[in-house]
Coordinates of C-alpha atoms in Angstrom, one line a residue:
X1 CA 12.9 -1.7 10.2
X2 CA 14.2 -2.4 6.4
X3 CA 12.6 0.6 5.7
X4 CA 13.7 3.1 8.3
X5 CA 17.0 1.8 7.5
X6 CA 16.4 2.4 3.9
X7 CA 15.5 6.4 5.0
X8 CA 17.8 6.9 7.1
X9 CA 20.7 5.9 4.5
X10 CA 19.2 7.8 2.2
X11 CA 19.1 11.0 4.5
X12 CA 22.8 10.4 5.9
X13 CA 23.6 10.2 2.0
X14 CA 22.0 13.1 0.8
X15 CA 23.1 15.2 3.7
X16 CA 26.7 14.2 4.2
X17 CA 26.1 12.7 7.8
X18 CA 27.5 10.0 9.8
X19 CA 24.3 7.4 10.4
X20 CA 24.8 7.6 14.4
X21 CA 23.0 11.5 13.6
X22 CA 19.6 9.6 13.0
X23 CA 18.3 7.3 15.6
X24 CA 15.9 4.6 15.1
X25 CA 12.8 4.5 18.0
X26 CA 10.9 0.7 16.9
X27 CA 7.3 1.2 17.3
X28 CA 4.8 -1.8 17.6
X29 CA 1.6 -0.9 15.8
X30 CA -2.0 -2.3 16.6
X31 CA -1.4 -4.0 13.1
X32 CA 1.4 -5.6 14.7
X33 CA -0.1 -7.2 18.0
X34 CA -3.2 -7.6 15.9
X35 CA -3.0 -11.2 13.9
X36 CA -5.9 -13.0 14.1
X37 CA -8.5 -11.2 12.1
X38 CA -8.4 -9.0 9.2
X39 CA -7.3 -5.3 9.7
X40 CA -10.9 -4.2 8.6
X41 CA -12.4 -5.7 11.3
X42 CA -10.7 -4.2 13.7
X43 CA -9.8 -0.2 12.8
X44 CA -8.6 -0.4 9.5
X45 CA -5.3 1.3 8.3
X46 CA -5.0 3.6 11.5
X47 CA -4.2 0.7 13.1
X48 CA -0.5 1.3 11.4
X49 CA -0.3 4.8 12.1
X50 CA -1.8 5.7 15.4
X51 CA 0.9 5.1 17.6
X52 CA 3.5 7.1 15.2
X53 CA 1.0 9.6 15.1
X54 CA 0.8 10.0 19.0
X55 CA 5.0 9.8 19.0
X56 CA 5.0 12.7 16.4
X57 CA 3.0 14.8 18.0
X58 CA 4.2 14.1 21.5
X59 CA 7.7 14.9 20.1
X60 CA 8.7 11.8 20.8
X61 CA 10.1 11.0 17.2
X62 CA 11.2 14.2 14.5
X63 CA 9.6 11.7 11.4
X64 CA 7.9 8.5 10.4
X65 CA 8.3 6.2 8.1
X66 CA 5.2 4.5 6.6
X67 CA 4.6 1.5 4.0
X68 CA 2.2 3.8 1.9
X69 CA -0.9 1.5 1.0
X70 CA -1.2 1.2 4.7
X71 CA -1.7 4.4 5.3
X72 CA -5.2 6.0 5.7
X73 CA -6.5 8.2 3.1
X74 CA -7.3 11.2 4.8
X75 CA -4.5 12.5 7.5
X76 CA -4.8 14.8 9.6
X77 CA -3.7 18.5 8.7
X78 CA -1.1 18.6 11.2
X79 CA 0.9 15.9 9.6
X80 CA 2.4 16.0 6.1
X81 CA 4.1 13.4 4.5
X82 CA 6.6 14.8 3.4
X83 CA 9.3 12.9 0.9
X84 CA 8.1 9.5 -0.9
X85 CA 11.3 7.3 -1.6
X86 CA 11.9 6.0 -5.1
X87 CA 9.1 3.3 -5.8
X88 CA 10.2 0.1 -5.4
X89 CA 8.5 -3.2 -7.2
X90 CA 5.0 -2.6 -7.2
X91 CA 4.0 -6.2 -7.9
X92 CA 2.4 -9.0 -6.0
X93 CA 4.8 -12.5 -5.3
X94 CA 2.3 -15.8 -5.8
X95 CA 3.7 -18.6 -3.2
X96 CA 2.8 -22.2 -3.6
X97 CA 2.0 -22.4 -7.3
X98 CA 4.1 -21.1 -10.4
X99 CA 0.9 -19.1 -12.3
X100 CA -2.9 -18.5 -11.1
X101 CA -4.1 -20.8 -13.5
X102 CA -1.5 -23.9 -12.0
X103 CA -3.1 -23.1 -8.5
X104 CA -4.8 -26.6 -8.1
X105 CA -8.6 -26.9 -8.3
X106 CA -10.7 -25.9 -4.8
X107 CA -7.1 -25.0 -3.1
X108 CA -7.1 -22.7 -0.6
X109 CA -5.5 -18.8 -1.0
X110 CA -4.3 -17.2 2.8
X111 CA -5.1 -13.6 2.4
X112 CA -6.6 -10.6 4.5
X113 CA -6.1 -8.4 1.3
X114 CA -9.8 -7.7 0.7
X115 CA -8.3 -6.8 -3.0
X116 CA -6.6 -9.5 -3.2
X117 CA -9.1 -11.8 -2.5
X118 CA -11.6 -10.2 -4.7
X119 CA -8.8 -10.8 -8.0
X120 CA -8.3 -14.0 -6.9
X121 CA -11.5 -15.4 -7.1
X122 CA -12.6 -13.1 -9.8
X123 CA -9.8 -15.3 -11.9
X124 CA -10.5 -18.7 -10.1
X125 CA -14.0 -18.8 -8.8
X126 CA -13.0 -22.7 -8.0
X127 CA -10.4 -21.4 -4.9
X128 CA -11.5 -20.7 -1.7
X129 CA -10.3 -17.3 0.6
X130 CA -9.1 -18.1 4.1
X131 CA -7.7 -15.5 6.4
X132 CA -3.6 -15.1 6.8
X133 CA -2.2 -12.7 8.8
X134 CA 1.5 -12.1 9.9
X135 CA 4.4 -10.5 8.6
X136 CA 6.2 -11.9 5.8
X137 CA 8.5 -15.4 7.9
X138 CA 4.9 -15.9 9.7
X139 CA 2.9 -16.0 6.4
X140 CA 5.6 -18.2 5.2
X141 CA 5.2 -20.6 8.0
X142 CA 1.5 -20.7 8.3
X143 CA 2.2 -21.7 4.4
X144 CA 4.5 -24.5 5.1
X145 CA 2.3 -25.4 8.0
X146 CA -0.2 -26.2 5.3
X147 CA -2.7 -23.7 6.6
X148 CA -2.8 -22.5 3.2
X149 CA -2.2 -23.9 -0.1
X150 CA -0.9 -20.9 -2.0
X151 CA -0.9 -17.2 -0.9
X152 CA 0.6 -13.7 -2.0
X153 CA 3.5 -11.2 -0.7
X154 CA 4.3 -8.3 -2.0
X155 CA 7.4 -8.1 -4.3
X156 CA 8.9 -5.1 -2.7
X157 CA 8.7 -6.5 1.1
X158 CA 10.4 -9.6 0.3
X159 CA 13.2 -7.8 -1.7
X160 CA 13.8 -5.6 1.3
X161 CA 14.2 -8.4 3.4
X162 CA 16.7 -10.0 0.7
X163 CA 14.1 -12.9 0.2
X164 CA 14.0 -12.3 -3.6
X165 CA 13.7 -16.5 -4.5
X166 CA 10.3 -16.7 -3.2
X167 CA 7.9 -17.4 -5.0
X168 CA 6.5 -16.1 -8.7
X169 CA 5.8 -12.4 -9.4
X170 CA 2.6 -11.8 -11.1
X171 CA 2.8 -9.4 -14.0
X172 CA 1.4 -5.7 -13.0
X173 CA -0.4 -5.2 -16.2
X174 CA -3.0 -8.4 -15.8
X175 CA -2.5 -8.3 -12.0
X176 CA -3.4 -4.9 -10.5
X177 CA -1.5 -3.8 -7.2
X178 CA -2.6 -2.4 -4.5
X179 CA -2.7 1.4 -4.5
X180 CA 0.7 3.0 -2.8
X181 CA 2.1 -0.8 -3.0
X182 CA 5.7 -0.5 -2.8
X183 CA 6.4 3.2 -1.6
X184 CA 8.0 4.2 1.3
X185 CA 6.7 7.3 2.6
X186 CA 8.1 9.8 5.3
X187 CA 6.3 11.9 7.7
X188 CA 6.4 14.7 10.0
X189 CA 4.3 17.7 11.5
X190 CA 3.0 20.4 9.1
X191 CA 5.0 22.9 11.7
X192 CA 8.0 21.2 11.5
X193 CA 9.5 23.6 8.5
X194 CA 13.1 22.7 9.3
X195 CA 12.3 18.5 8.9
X196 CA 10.6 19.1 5.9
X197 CA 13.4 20.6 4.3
X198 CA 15.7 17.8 5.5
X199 CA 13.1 15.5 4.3
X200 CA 12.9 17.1 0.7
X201 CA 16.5 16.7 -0.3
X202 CA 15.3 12.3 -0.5
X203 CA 11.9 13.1 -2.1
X204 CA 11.6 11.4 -5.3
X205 CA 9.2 13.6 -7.0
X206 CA 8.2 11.0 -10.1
X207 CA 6.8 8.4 -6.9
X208 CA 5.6 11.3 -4.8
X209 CA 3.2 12.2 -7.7
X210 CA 2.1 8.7 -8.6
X211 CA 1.2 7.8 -5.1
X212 CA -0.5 11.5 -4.7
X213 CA -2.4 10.6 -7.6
X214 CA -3.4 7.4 -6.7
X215 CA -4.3 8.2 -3.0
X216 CA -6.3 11.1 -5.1
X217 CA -8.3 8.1 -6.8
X218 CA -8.9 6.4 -3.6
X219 CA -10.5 9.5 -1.6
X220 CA -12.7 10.3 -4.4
X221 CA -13.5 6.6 -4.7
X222 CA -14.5 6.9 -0.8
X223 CA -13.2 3.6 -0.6
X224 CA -12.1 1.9 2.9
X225 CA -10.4 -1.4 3.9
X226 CA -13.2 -3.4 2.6
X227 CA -13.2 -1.9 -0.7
X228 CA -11.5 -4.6 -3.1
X229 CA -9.3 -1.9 -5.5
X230 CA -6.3 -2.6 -7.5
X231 CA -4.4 0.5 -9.5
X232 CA -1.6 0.8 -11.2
X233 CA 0.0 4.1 -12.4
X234 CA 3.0 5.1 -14.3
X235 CA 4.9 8.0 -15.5
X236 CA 5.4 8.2 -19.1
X237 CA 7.8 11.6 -20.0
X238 CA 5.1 14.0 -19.1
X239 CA 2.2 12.4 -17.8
X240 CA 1.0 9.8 -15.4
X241 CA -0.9 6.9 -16.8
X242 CA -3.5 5.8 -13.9
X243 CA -5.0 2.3 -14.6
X244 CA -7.9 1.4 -11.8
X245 CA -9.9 -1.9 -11.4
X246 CA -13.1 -2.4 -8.9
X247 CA -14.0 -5.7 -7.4
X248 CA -17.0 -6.9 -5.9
X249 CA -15.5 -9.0 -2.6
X250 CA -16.8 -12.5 -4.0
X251 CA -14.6 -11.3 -7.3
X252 CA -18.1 -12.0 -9.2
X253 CA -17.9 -7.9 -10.8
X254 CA -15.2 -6.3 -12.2
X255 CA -15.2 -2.7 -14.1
X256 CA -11.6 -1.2 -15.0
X257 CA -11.3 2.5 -15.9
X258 CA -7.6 4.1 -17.3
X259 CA -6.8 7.6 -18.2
X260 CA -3.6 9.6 -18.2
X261 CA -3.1 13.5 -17.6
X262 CA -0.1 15.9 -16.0
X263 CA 0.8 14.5 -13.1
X264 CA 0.0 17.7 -11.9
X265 CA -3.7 17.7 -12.8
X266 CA -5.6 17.6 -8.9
X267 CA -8.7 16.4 -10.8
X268 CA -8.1 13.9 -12.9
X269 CA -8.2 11.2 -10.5
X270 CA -11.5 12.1 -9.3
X271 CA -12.7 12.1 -12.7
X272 CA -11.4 8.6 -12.9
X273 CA -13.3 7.8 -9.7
X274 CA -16.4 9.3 -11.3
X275 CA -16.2 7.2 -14.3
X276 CA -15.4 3.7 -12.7
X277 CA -18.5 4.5 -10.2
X278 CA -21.2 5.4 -13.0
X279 CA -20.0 2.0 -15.2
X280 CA -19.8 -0.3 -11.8
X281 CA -22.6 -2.1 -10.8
X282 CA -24.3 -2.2 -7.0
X283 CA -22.3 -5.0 -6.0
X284 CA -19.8 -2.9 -6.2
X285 CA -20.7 0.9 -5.6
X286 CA -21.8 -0.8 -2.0
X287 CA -18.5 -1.0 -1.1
X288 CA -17.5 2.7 -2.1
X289 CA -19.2 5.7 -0.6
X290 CA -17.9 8.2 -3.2
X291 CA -16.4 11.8 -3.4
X292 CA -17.3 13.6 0.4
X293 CA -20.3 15.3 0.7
X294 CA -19.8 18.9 1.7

């Protein structure tokens, strides 16, 4: 709901309308009523989006709005996502200890975050992975239930929920985010000409392409909710710098690929995907199926 609210300021704002113009319809996704196993055991990303979906095309809601690295990689063609909203702080929020290394010996990290997971123990072979579900106060709770010894939040949630004094942000350039992690993405149908031009007056093209691009990586990477991928891009006058790291899930392999290219360029992240796949080993390349066959 921080979000839609975010959107729908941003759309009164850009437009010159009063906010009672723009309605807010809560949905409850599967990945909502869904919290005792990890999403990839039970339908993956969709289980965020097929209930919006339906509502979209039932004409039940004009546009949805979407935490982007839980949306699937490939969409249907009748949807478009059409405006990305300024990126906000891409990194990950470490509760329960102040670094990785002060994370006491054998504790246990709560995470679902097949990525996640994979870093973690890639760092701390010692810790042990145990499944945490919830939104961000139930996370917290299972934490100070001592279900958990330490576990991670992403920055930008916890800032939209004005919980900024939790815990200890882990620097992006040592730890990778998830891809799309902290952007807010709007969509609508493809049809729908006269929403995607309301829509495109709050696109914020420098995000839109970073998250295109990264999104890009991930298709050709044919990687699902089991694949243990962290990526970090940036926009640097001209170009997009695209930084990519593959885990194996027990964190035991690790190959990291960068490049940078107009953030134009269609192909380059597929050339990145090509590249990671050819240095990473099976333990990995398991995990991804690769570009699509045609």
């Amino acid at each position: 709901m921080a979000q839609a609210e975010e959107a729908r300021d941003r759309l009164c704002s850009a437009h010159g309308w009063d906010q009672s113009l723009v309605e807010l319809v809560p949905v409850t996704a599967s990945g909502d009523k869904v919290q005792d196993r990890p999403l990839a055991e039970v339908g993956g990303k969709a289980l965020w989006t097929k209930e919006l979906d339906a509502w979209l095309h039932s004409g039940e809601i004009d546009f949805a709005v979407h935490s982007m690295k839980d949306v699937e990689t490939i969409r249907p063609d009748t949807l478009t996502i059409a405006a990305v909203l300024p990126r906000a702080d891409v990194r990950d929020v470490l509760v329960g200890a102040a670094t990785v290394a002060a994370i006491p010996p054998g504790a246990r990290v709560g995470t679902s975050a097949p990525r996640r997971a994979a870093q973690m123990l890639h760092a701390r072979p010692d810790l042990s992975v145990i499944s945490f579900r919830g939104n961000v106060a139930t996370r917290l709770a299972k934490l100070q239930a001592g279900e958990a010894d330490v576990t991670l939040l992403a920055a930008a949630g916890l800032q939209r929920l004005g919980e900024t004094g939790v815990g200890h942000p882990l620097g992006e350039d040592e730890w990778l985010p998830a891809p799309a992690q902290g952007a807010i993405g709007i969509e609508c149908l493809t049809e729908r000409t006269d929403v995607r031009q309301w829509l495109a007056a709050i696109d914020h093209a420098p995000s839109h392409a970073a998250i295109r691009a990264e999104r890009a990586l991930l298709l050709a990477l044919g990687g699902n909710c089991h694949s243990p991928i962290a990526v970090l891009s940036r926009i640097e006058g001209d170009t997009l710098s695209l930084r990519a790291a593959l885990y194996s899930p027990d964190g035991a392999e690790r190959v990291e690929a960068s490049a940078r290219f107009a953030p134009d360029d269609a192909a380059a992240p597929a050339a990145l995907a090509e590249v990671l796949l050819a240095q990473a080993p099976e333990a990995i390349t398991v995990h991804f199926s690769g570009p699509a066959k045609d």
